[in-house]
mmCIF file of C-alpha atoms and ligand atoms in Angstrom:
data_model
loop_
_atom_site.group_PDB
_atom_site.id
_atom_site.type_symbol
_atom_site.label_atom_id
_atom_site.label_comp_id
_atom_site.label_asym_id
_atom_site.label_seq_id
_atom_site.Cartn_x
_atom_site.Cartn_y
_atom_site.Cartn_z
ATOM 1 C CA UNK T 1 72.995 0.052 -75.744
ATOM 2 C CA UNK T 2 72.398 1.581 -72.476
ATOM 3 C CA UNK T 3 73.209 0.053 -68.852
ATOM 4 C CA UNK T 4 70.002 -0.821 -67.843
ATOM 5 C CA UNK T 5 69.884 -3.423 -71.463
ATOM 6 C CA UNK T 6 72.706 -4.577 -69.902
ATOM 7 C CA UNK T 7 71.714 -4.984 -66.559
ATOM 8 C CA UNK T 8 68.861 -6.617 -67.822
ATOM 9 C CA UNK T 9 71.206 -9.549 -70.024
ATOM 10 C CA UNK T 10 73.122 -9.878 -66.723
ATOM 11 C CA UNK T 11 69.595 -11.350 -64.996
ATOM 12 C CA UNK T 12 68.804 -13.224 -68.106
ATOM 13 C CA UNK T 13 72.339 -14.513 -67.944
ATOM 14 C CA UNK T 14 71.976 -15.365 -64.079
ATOM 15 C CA UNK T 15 68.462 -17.238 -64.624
ATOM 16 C CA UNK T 16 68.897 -19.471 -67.664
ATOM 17 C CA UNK T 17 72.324 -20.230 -67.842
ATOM 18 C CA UNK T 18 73.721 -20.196 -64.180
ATOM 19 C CA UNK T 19 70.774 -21.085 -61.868
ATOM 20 C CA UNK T 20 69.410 -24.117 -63.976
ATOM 21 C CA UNK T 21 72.761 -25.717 -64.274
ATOM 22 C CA UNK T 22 73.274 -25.673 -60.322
ATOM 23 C CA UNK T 23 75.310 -22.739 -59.958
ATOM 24 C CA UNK T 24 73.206 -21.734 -56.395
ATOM 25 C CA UNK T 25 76.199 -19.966 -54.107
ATOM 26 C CA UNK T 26 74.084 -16.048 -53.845
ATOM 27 C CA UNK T 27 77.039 -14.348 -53.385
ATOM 28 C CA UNK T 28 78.263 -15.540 -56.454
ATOM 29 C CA UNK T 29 75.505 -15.212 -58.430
ATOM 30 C CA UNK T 30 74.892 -11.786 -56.731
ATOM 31 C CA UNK T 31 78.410 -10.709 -58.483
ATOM 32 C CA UNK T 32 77.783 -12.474 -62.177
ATOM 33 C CA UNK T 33 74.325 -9.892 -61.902
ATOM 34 C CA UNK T 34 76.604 -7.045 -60.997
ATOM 35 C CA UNK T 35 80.181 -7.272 -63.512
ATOM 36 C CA UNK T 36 80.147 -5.847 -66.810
ATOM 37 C CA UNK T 37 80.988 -8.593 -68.404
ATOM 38 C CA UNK T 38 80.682 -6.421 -71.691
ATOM 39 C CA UNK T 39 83.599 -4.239 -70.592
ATOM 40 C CA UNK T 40 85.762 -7.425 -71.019
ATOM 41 C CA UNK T 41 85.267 -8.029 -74.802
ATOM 42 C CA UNK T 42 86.162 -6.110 -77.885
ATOM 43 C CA UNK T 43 83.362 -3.292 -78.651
ATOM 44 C CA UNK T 44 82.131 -5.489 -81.779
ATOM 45 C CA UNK T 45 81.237 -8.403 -79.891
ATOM 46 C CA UNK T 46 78.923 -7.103 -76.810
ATOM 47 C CA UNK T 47 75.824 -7.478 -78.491
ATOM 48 C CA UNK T 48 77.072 -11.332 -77.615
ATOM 49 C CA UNK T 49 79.033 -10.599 -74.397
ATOM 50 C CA UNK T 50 76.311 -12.187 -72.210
ATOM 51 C CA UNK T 51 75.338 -15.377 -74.643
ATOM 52 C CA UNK T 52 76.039 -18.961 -73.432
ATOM 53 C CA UNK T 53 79.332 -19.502 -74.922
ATOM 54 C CA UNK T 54 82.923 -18.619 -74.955
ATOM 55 C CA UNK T 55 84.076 -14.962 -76.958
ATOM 56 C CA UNK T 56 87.593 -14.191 -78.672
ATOM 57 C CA UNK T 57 89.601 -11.769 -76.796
ATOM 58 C CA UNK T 58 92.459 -11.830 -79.226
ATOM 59 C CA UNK T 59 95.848 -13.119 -79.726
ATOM 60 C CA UNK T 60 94.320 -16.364 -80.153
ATOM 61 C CA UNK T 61 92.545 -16.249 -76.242
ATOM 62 C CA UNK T 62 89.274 -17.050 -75.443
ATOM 63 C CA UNK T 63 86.751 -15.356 -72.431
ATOM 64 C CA UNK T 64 85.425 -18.777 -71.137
ATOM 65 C CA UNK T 65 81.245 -18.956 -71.363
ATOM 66 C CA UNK T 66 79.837 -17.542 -68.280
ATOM 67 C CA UNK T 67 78.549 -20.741 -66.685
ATOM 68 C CA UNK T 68 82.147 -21.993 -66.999
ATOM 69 C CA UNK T 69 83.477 -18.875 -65.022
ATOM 70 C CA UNK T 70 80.813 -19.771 -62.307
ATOM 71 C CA UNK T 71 81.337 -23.212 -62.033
ATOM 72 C CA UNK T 72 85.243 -22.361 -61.494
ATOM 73 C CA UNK T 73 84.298 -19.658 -58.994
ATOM 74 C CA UNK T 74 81.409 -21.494 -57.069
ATOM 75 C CA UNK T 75 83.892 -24.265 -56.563
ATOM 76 C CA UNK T 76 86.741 -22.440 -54.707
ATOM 77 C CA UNK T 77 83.379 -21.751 -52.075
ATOM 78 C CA UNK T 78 85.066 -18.373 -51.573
ATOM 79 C CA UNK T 79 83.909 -16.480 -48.114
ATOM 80 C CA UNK T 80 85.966 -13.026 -48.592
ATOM 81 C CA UNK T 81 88.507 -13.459 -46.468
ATOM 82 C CA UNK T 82 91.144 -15.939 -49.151
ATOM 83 C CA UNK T 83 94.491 -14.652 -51.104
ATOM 84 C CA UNK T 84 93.966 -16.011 -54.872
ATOM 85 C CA UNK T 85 96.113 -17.037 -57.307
ATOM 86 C CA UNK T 86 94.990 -16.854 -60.936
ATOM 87 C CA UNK T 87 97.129 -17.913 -63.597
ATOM 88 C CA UNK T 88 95.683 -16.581 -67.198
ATOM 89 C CA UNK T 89 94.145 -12.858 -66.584
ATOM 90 C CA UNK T 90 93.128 -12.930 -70.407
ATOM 91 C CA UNK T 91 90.579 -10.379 -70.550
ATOM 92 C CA UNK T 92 90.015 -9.768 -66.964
ATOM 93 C CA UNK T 93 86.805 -10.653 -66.095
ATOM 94 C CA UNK T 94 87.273 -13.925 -64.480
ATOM 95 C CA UNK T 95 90.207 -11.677 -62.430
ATOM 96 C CA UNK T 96 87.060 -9.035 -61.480
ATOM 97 C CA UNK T 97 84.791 -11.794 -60.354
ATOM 98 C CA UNK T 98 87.688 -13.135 -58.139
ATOM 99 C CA UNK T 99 88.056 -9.554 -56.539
ATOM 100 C CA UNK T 100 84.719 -9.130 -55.842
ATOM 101 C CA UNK T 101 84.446 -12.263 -53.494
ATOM 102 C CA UNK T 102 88.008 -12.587 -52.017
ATOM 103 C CA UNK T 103 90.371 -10.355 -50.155
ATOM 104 C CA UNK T 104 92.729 -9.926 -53.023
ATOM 105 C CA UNK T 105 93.821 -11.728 -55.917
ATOM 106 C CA UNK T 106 97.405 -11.867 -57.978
ATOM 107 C CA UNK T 107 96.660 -12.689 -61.548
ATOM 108 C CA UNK T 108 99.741 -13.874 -63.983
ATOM 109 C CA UNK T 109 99.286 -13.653 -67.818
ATOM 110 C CA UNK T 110 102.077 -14.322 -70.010
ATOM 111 C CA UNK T 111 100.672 -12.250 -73.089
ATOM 112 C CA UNK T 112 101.666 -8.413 -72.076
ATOM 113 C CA UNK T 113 99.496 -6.998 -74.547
ATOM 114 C CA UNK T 114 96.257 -8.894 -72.855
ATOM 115 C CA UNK T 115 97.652 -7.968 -69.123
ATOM 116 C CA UNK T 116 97.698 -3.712 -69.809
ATOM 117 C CA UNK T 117 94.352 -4.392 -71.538
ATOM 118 C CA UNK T 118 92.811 -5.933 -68.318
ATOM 119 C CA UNK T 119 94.489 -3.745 -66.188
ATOM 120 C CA UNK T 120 93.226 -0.610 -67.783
ATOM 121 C CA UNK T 121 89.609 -1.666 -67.331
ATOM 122 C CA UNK T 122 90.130 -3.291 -63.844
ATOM 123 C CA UNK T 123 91.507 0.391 -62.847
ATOM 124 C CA UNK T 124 88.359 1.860 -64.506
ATOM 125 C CA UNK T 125 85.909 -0.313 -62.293
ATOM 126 C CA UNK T 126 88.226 0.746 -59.470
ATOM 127 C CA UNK T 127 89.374 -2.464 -58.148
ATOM 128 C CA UNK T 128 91.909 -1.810 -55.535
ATOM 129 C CA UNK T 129 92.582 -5.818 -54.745
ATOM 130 C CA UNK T 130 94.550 -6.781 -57.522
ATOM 131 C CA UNK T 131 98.203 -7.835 -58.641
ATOM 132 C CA UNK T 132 98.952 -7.861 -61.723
ATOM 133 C CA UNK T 133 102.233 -9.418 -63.163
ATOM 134 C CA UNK T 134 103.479 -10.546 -66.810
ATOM 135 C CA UNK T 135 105.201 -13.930 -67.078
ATOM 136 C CA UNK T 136 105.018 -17.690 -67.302
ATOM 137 C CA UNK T 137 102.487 -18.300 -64.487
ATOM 138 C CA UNK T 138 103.080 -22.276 -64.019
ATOM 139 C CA UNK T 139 105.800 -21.538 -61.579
ATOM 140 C CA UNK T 140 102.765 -19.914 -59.206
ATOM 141 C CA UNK T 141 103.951 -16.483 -57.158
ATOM 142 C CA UNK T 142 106.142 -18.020 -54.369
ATOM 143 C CA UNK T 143 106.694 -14.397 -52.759
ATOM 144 C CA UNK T 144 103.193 -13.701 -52.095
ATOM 145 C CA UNK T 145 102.164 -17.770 -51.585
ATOM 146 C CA UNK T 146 100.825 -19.422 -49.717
ATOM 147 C CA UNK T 147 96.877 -18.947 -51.559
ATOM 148 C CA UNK T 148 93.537 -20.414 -49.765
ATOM 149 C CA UNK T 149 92.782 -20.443 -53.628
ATOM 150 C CA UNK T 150 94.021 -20.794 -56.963
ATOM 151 C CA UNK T 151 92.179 -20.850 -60.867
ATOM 152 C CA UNK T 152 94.464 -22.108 -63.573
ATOM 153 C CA UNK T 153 92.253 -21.079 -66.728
ATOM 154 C CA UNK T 154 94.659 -22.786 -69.354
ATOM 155 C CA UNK T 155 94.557 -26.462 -69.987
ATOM 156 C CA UNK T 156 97.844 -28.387 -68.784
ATOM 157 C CA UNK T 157 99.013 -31.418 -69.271
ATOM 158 C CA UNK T 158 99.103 -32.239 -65.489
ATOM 159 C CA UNK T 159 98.970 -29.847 -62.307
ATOM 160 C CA UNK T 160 102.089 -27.858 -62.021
ATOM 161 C CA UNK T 161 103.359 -28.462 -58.908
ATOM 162 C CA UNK T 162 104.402 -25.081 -57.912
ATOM 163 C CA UNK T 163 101.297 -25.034 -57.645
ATOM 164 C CA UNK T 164 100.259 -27.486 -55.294
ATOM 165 C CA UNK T 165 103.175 -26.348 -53.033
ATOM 166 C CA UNK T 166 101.778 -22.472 -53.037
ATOM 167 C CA UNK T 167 98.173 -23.620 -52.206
ATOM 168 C CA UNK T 168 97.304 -23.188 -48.306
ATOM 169 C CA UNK T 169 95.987 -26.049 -45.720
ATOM 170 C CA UNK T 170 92.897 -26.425 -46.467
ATOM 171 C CA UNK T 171 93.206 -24.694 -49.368
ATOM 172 C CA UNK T 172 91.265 -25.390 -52.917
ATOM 173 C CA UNK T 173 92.189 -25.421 -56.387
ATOM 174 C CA UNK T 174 90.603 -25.415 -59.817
ATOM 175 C CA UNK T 175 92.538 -26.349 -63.058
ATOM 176 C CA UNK T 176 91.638 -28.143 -66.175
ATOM 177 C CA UNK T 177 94.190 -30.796 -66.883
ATOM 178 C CA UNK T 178 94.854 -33.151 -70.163
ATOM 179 C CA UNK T 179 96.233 -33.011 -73.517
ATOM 180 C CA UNK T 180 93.336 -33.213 -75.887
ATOM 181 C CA UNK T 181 91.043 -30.908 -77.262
ATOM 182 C CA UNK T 182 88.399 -31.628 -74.803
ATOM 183 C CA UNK T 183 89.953 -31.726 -70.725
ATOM 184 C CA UNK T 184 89.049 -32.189 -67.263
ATOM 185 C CA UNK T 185 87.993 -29.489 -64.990
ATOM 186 C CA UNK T 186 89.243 -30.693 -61.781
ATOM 187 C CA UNK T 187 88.735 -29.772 -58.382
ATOM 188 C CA UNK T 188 91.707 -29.921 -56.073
ATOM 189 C CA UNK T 189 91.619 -29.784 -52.092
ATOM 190 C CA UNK T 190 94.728 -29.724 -50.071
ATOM 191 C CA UNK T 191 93.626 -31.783 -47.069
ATOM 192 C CA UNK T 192 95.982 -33.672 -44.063
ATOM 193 C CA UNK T 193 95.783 -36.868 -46.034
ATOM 194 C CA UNK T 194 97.195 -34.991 -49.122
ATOM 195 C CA UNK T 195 95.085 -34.166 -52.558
ATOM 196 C CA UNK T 196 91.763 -35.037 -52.616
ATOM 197 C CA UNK T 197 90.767 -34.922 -56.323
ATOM 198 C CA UNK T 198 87.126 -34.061 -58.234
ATOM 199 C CA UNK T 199 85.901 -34.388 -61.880
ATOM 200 C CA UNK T 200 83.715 -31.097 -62.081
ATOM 201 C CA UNK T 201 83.345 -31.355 -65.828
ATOM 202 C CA UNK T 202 84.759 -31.570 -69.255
ATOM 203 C CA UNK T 203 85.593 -28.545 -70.828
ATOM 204 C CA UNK T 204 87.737 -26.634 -73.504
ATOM 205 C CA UNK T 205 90.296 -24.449 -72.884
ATOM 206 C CA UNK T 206 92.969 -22.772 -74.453
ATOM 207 C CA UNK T 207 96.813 -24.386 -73.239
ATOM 208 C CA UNK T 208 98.540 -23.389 -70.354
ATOM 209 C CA UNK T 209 102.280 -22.632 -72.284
ATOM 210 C CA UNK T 210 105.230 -24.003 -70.361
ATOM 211 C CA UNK T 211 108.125 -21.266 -71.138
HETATM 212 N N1 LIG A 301 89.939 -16.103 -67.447
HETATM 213 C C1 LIG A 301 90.165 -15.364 -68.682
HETATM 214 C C2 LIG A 301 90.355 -16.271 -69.862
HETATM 215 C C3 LIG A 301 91.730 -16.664 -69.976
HETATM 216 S S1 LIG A 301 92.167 -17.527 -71.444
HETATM 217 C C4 LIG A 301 89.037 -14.408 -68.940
HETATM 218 O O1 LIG A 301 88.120 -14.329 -68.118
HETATM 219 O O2 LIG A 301 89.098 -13.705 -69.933
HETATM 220 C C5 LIG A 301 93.687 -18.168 -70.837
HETATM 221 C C6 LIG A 301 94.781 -17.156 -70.675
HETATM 222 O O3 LIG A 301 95.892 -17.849 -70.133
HETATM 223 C C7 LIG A 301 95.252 -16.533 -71.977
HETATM 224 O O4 LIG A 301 95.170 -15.148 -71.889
HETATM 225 C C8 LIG A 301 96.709 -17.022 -72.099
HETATM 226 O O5 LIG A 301 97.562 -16.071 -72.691
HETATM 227 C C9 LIG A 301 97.071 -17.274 -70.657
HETATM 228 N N2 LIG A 301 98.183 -18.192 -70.427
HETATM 229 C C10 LIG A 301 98.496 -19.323 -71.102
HETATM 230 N N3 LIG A 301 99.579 -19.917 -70.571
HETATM 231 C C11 LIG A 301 99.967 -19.130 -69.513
HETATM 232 C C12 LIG A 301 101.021 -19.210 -68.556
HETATM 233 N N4 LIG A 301 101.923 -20.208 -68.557
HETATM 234 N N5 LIG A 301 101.116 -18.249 -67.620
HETATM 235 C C13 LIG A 301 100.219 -17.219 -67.590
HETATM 236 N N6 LIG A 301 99.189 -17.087 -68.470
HETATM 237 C C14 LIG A 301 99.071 -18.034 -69.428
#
C-alpha cells in the first residue's frame, strides 16, 4: 500500500474514532494525522494498523487502540516545553507521539527485544528526543527526574510511588491502576494540596511486572 492509503486511514482514524469521542486538543490530533502508526506493528498486521482496537506486538504485548493512546496523551495537556517519563515503550508509537509534542521523553521497557525494535524505527523517523533504557521501569528514572509528565501504559496494582516522587509541581500523570482484567485509567495531578485524582475511563491493559 502506498503512503498516501495511509495518509488517508490516518484522517479516517482522526475523524471517526478520535474527534467523536472528545479527543479535541489540535495539536494532538494534528500528530495522530501525521505518525505512521503502521511502522509500529508487524508487516502482517497493517492492513489493521489504523482500526479501532488494540494490535499484538509480540512477546505477549499489546499496541493500545488509537483512541486509548489519545485519551492518555490529550490528558497530560502537553504544550512542548515538558520532560516525560514513559514506562512501557512496547512498540514505540505511543513513545513517537510523546516526542512529537514534548521536549524530550525517556521511555523504560523491561522486554529488550521490544526496546531495539522501537528504537530502530524511532531512529528511522529521526527522532532526536528520546531515551531509551531496558529495565524494570516502576522505580521511575531518578537521575533524569523530576518529569512535568509521566504515562505508565501497564496496569498496576496501585501507583508506584517512585513515581509520584519523580513527577514535577504541577506536574500530571496518567496510569491505569487495579488488579482485574478490566482497570482504571486514572488521571493524576501533583498540586500544593497533594494528589488530586480522576477516573478517565476503564480500560485493558497488559500488567505493569514488579521485578
Ligand atoms: N505504549 C505501547 C504499548 C505498551 S504495552 C505502544 O504504543 O506500543 C506495555 C509495555 O509495558 C509492554 O511492552 C511491557 O513489556 C512493558 N512493561 C511491563 N512492565 C514493565 C515494567 N515494570 N517496566 C517497563 N516496562 C514494562
Amino acid at each position: 500500500m502506498d503512503e498516501q492509503k495511509y495518509r488517508e486511514r490516518r484522517e479516517r482514524m482522526v475523524k471517526t474514532q478520535l474527534i467523536p469521542r472528545g479527543i479535541k486538543d489540535p495539536r494532538v490530533l494534528d500528530v495522530f494525522a501525521k505518525v505512521p502508526r503502521h511502522l509500529f506493528v508487524d508487516p502482517v498486521q497493517r492492513h489493521m494498523a489504523y482500526s479501532d482496537h488494540p494490535l499484538p506486538i509480540g512477546l505477549e504485548q499489546t499496541i493500545s487502540q488509537p483512541y486509548i493512546v489519545a485519551l492518555m496523551t490529550q490528558s497530560l495537556a502537553l504544550k512542548g516545553n515538558e520532560n516525560v517519563l514513559e514506562i512501557g515503550t512496547g512498540s514505540g508509537y505511543q513513545t513517537a507521539i510523546l516526542a512529537e509534542l514534548a521536549r524530550h521523553v525517556y521511555t523504560i521497557e523491561r522486554l529488550p527485544q521490544l526496546s531495539e525494535k522501537a528504537q530502530n524505527i524511532l531512529q528511522e523517523l529521526q527522532y532526536k528526543n528520546i531515551s531509551f533504557k531496558v529495565g524494570d521501569g516502576t522505580g521511575g528514572w531518578p537521575e533524569k527526574a523530576p518529569f512535568e509528565a509521566i504515562l505508565v501504559a501497564a496496569a498496576s496494582e496501585s501507583v508506584p510511588p517512585a513515581l509520584i516522587e519523580q513527577l514535577s509541581p504541577g506536574g500530571r500523570m496518567v496510569i491505569p491502576v487495579g488488579d482485574s482484567p478490566v482497570q482504571d485509567l486514572l488521571l493524576l495531578i501533583k498540586n500544593q494540596q497533594g494528589i488530586e485524582e480522576q477516573n478517565l475511563c476503564g480500560c485493558r491493559f497488559v500488567p505493569l511486572i514488579h521485578e
